[in-house]
Short mmCIF file of C-alpha atoms and ligand atoms in Angstrom, two decimals:
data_model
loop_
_atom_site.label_atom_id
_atom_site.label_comp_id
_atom_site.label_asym_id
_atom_site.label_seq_id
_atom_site.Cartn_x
_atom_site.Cartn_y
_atom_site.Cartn_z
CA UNK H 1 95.53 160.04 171.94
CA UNK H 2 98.63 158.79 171.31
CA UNK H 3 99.13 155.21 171.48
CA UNK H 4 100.27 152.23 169.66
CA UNK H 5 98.13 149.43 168.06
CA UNK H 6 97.22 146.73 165.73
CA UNK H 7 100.27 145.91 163.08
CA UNK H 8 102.40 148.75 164.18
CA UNK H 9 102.35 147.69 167.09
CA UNK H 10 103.20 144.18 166.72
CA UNK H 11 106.34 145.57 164.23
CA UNK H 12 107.56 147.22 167.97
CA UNK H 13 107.41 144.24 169.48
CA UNK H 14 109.42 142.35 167.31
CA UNK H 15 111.75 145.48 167.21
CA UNK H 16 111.87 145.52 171.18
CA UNK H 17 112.88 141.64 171.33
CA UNK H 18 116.00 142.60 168.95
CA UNK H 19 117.68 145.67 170.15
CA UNK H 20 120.20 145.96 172.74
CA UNK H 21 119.86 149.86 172.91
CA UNK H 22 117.30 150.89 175.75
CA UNK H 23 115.07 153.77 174.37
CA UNK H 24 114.18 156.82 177.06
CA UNK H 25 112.51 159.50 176.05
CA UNK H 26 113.25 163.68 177.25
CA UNK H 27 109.81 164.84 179.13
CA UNK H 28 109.43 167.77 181.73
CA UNK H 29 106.06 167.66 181.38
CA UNK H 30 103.76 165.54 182.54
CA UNK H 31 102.28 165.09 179.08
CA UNK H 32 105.40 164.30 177.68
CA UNK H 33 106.03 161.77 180.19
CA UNK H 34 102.68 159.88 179.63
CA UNK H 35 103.25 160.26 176.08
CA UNK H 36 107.00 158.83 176.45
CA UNK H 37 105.21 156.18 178.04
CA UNK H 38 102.34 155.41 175.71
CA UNK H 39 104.88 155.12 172.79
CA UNK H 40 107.25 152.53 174.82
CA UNK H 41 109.97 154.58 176.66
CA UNK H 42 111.56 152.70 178.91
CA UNK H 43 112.54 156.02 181.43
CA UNK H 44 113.16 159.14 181.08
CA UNK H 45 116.42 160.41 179.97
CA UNK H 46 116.72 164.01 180.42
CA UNK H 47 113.83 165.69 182.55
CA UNK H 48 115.02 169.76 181.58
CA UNK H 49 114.35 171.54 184.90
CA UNK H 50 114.63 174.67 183.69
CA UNK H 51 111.84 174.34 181.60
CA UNK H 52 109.64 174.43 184.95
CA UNK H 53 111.26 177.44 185.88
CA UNK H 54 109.27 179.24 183.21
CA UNK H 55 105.79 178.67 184.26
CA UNK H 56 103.93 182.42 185.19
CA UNK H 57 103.26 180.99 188.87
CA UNK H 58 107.50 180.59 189.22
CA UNK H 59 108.96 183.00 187.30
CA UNK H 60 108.78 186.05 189.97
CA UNK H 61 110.71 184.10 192.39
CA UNK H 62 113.03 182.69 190.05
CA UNK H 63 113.97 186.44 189.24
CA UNK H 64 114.13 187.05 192.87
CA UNK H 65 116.20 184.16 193.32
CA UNK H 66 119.06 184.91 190.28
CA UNK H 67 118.70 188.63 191.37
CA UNK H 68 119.56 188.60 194.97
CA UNK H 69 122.98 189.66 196.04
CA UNK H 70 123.07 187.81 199.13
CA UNK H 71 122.62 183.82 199.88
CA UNK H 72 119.38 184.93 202.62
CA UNK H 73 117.92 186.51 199.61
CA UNK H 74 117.99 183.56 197.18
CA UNK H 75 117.39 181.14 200.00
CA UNK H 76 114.03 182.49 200.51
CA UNK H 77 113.24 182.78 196.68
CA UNK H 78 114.32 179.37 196.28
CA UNK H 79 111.77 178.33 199.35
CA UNK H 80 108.78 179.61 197.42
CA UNK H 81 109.93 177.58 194.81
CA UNK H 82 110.63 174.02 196.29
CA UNK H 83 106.97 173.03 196.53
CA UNK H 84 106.83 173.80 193.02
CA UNK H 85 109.59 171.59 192.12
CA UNK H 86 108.72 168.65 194.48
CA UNK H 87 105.16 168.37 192.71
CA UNK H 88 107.08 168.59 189.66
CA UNK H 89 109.02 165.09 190.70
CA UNK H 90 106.49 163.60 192.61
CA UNK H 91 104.48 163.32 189.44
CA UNK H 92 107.00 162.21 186.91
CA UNK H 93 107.55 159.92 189.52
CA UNK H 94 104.08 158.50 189.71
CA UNK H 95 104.01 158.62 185.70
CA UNK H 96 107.30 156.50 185.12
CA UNK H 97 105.88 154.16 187.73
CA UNK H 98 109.67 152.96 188.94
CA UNK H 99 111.20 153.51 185.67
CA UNK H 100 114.39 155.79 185.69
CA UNK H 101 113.88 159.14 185.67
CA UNK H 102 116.95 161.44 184.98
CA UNK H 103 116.47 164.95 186.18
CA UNK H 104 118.81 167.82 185.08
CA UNK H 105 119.78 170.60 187.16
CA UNK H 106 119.03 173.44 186.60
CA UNK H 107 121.04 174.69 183.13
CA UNK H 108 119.41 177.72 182.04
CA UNK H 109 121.75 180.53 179.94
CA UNK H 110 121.51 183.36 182.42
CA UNK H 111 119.84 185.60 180.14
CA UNK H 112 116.64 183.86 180.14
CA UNK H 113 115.98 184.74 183.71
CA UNK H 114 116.68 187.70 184.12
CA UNK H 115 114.73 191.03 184.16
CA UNK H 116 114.85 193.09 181.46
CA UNK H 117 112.06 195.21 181.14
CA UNK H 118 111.82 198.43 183.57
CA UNK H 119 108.63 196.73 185.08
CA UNK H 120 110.36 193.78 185.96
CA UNK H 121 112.88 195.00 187.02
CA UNK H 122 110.62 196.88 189.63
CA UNK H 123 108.84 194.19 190.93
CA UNK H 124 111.72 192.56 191.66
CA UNK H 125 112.99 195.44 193.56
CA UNK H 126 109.84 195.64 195.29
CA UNK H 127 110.04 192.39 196.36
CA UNK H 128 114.16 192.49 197.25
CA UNK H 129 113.36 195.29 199.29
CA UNK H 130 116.20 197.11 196.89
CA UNK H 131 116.12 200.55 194.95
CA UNK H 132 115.84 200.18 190.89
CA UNK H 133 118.96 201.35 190.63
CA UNK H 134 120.72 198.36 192.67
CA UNK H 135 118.57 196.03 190.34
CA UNK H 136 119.69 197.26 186.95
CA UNK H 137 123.66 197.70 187.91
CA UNK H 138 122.82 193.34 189.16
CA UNK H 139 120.86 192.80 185.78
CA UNK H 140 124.07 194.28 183.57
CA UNK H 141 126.77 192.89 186.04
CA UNK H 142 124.92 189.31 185.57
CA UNK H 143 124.27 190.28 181.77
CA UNK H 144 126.65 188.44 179.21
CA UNK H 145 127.76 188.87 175.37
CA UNK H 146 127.69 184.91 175.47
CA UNK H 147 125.13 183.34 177.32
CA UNK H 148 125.95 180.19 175.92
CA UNK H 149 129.22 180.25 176.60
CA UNK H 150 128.77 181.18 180.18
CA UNK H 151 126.91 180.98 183.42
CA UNK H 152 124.93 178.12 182.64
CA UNK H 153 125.11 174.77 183.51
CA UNK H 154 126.31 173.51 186.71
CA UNK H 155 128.54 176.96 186.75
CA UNK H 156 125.64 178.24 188.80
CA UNK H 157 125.04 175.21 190.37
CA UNK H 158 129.15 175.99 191.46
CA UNK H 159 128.42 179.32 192.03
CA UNK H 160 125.23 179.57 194.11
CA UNK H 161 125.01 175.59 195.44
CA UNK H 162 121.80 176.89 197.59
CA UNK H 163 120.09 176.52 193.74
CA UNK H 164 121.31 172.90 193.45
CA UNK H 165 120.38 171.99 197.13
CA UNK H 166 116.43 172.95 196.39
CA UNK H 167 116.28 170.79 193.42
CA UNK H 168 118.33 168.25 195.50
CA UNK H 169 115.59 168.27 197.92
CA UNK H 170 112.69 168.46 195.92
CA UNK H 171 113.88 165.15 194.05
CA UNK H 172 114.51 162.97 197.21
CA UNK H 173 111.42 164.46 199.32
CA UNK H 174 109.43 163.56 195.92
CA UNK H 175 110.95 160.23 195.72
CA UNK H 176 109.99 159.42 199.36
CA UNK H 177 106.67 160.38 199.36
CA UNK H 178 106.16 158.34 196.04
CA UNK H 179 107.67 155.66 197.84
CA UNK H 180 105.19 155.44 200.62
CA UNK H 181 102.40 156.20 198.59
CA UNK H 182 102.82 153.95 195.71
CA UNK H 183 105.13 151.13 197.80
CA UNK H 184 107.62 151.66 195.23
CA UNK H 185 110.26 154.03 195.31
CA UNK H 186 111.70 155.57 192.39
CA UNK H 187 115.49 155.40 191.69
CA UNK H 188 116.32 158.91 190.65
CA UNK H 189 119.43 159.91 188.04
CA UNK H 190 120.87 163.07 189.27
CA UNK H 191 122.36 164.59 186.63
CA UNK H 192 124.91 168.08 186.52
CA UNK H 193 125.26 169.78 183.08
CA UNK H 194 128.09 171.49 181.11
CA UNK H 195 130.47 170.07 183.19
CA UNK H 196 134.22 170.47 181.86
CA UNK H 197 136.02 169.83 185.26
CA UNK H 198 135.94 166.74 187.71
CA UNK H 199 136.16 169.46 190.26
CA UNK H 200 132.95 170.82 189.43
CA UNK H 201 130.89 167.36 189.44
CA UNK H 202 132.58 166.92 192.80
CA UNK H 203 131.52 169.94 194.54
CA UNK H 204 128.08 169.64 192.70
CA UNK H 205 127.65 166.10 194.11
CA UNK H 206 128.48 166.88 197.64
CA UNK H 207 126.15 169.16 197.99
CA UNK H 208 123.84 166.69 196.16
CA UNK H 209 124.80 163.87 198.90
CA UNK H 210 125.27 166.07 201.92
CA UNK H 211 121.13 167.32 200.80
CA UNK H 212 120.47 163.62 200.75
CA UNK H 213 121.86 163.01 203.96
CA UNK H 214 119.59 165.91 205.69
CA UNK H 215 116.10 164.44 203.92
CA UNK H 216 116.77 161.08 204.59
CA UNK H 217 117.17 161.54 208.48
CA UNK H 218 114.05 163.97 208.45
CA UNK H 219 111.55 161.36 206.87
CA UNK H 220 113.69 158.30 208.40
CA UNK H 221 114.00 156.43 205.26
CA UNK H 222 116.73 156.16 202.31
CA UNK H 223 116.27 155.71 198.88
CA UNK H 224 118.47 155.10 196.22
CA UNK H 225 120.24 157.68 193.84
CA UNK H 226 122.38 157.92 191.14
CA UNK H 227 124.86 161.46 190.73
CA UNK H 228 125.71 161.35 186.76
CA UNK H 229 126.43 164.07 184.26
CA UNK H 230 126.42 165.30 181.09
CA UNK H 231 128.67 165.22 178.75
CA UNK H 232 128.85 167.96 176.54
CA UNK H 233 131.60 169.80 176.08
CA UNK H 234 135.06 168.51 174.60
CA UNK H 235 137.18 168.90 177.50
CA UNK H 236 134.68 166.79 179.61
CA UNK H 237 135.55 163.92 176.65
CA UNK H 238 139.40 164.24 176.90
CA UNK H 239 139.05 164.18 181.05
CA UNK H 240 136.37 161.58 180.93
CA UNK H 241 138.58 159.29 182.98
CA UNK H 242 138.91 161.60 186.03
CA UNK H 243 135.24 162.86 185.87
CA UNK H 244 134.64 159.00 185.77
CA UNK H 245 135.15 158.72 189.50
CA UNK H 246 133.11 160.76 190.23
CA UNK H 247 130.17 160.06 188.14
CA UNK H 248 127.39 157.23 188.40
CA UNK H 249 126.77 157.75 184.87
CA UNK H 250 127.42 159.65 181.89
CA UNK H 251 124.84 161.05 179.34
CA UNK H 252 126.48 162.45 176.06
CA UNK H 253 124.42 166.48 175.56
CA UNK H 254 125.50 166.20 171.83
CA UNK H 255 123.79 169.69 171.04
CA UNK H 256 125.93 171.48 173.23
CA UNK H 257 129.17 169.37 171.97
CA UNK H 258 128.19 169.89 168.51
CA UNK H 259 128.08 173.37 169.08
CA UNK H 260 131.72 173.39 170.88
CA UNK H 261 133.17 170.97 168.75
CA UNK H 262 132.80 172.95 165.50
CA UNK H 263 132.38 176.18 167.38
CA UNK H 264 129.10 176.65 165.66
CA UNK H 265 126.02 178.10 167.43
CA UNK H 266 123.37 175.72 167.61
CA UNK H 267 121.15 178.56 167.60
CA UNK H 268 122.06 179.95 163.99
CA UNK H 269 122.10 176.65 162.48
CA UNK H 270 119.57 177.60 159.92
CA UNK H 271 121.71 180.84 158.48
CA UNK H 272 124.56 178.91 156.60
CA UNK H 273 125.10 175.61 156.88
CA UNK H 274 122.59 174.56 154.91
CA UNK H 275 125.14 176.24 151.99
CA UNK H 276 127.87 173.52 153.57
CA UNK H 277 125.43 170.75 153.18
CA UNK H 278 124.41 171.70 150.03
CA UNK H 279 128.17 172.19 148.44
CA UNK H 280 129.16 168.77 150.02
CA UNK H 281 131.29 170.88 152.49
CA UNK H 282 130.27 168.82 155.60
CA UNK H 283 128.25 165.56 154.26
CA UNK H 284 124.67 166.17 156.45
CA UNK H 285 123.29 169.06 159.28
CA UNK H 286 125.69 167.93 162.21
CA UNK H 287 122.86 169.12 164.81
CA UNK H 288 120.56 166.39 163.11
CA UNK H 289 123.18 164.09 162.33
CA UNK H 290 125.94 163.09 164.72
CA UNK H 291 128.97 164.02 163.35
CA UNK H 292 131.29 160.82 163.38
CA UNK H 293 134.57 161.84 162.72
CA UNK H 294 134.69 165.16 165.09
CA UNK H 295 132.29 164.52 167.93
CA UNK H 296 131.87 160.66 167.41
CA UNK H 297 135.56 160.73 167.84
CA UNK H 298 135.15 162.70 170.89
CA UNK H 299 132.43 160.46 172.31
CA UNK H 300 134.54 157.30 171.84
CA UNK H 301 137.85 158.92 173.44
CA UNK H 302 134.99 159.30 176.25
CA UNK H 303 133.82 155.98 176.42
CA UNK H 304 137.05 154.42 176.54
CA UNK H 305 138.22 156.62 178.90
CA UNK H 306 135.36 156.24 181.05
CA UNK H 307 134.68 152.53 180.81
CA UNK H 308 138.43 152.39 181.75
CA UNK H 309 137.74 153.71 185.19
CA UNK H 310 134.62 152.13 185.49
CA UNK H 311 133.79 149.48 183.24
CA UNK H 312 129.89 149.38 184.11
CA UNK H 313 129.70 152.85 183.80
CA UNK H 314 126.34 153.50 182.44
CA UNK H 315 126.10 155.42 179.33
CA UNK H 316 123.58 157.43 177.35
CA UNK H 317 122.91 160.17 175.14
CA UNK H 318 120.25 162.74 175.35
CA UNK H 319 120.74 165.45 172.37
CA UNK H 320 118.64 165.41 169.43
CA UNK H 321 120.79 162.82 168.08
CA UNK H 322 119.27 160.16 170.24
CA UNK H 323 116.06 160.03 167.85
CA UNK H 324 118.04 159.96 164.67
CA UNK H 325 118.15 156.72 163.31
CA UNK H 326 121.98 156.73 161.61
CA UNK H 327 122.90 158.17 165.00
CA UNK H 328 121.43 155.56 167.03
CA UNK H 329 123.80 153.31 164.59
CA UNK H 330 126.83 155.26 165.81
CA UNK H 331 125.28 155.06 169.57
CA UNK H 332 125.00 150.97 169.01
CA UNK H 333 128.46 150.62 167.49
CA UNK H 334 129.97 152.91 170.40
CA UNK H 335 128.33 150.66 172.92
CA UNK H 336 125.76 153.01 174.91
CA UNK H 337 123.39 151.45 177.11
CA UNK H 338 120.71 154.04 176.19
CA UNK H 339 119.35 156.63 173.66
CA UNK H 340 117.28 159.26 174.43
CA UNK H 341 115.20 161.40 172.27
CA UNK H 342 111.67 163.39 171.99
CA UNK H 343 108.80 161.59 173.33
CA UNK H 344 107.40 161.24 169.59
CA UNK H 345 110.36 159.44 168.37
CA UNK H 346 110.60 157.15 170.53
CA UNK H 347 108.70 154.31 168.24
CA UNK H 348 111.52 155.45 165.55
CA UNK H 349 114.47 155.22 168.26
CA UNK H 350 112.66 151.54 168.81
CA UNK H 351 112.89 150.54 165.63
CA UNK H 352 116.50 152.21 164.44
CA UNK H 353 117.81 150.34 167.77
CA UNK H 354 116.36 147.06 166.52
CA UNK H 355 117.81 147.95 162.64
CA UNK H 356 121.40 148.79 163.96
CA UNK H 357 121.47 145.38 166.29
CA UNK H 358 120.05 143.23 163.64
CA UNK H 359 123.05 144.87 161.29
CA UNK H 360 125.90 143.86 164.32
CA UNK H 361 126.54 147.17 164.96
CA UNK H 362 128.47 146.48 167.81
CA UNK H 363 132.32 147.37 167.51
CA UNK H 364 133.51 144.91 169.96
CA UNK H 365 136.74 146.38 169.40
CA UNK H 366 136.10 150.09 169.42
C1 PEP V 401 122.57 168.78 174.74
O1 PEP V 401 123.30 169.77 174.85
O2 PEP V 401 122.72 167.91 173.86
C2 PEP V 401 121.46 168.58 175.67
C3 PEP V 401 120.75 167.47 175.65
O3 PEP V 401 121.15 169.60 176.53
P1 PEP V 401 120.37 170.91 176.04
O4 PEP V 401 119.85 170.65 174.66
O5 PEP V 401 119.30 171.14 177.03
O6 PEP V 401 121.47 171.93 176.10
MG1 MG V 402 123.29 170.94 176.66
#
């Protein structure tokens, strides 16, 4: 059972009275929530949707859903799996008891969904009413030699907006049921990943507010929402201004912009760079580590260019870097609002956000 007591937690208390940075923690599940919870998070700062996609119950219709050539076809996949998603909400929801809760659409690479095997590729025939044959010609069309690179992220949110719509609905039908059951409604943090164009944030969020719009006037009652995004890749940094008008919020994915910034797969980051740390080539593991001069740079140019448009604009980060405590230092000195990180590190993220305060961090300047 995880939970906090005696001197350690008296030490968080003292930490929590002397940091600036609010912690959050990144929970899909509801027993990373309660454990975010139990160890002091103060929301939840990236909620992974596509992690839910995975579970046995889902994953038939989710292949249904990526596989079907027409919109009718993934509209009814993507009906089988709305109840799924709207339990999903409703009980982070009743976990975070009114604290934010930032859900990610969906951002899956491609790959991961589809059918590869012959008998999955059958059932999903079976069930699209098509011939085998139609299936596998879909399953190499939608096939890539870069999955990271490519449809992922709000790409297919851009490309097949009936995806983006579901989740839409599932968050603000969640949200108004917890409302009237609890009294409280939630304030959820819509958030669109990999974006790299204001374009795409804007064409994501209308079909985020125009989904709104439609549940509201069913259950006659508003709540409200926040439409942020991620940023993650390095043009999203150098157009942070324009994608600033757009966005409630921002929440820095520094995996992915680690990854683009050095061009280094984030996946292979055990083959050689442990050489380059070793040899003094870069000074520490940049997926561990933030990186100050290449994507801290890039994360400033974004804050200033943000904050320029909007100077309230909200500002987190949710990579791995949020639970690292020289990170943290860098998030302080940049001026974040918020760090998120795994639900276990959160008492760390407490007490690094206390340590880089009580140092005056804080670049005024910067
Ligand atoms: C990131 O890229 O830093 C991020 C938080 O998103 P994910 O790790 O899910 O790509
Ligand atoms: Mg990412």
């Amino acid at each position: 059972e995880p939970q906090l007591s005696g001197d350690f937690a008296t030490l968080m208390s003292w930490a929590d009275k002397v940091r600036r940075l609010h912690i959050r923690a990144n929970a899909e599940t509801p027993l990373d929530a309660d454990t975010a919870r139990k160890f002091g998070a103060e929301g939840i700062g990236l909620c992974r949707t596509e992690h839910m996609f995975f579970d046995p119950a889902r994953i038939g219709a989710v292949r249904q859903m990526i596989m079907s050539e027409s919109e009718g076809g993934r509209r009814d996949a993507l009906a089988k799996l709305l109840p799924f998603q709207r339990d999903d909400f409703r009980e982070l929801f009743r976990i975070m008891a009114g604290l934010p809760v930032t859900i990610r659409l969906l951002d899956p690479p491609l790959h991961e969904f589809l059918p590869h095997r012959e008998e999955e590729l059958a059932e999903v025939a079976a069930h699209l009413g098509a011939d085998l044959a139609a299936m596998k010609r879909r399953a190499a069309d939608l096939s890539e030699a870069n999955p990271m690179l490519g449809h992922r992220g709000c790409r297919l949110g851009v490309t097949y907006p009936e995806i983006y719509e579901m989740q839409a609905r599932a968050i603000f039908e969640a949200a108004i049921e917890t409302a009237k059951e609890t009294g409280k409604a939630p304030v959820p943090e819509i958030m669109i990943p990999l974006v790299a164009a204001k374009k795409e944030l804007e064409l994501t969020r209308a079909h985020v507010d125009k989904v709104a719009k439609e549940v509201f006037a069913e259950a006659g009652q508003t709540i409200e929402y926040l439409v942020g995004t991620m940023i993650e890749l390095p043009r999203a940094c150098l157009t942070a201004d324009a994608i600033a008008e757009v966005a409630d919020f921002f929440s820095f994915g520094t995996n992915d912009l680690t990854q683009t910034t050095f061009g280094l797969s984030r996946d292979d980051a055990g083959k050689f760079l442990p050489y380059y740390v070793e040899k003094g080539i870069l000074p520490k593991d940049p997926f561990v580590s933030l990186d100050p001069d290449g994507v801290g740079a890039l994360v400033r140019i974004a804050k200033d260019k943000g904050r320029g448009v909007k100077p309230d604009l909200k500002l987190g980060i949710c990579g791995e870097h949020g639970g690292d405590p020289a990170s943290i230092q860098f998030c302080e000195s940049v001026g974040l609002d918020y760090v998120s990180c795994s639900p276990y590190r959160v008492p760390v993220a407490r007490l690094a956000a206390a340590q880089a305060a009580l140092a005056g961090a804080v670049d005024r300047t910067a």
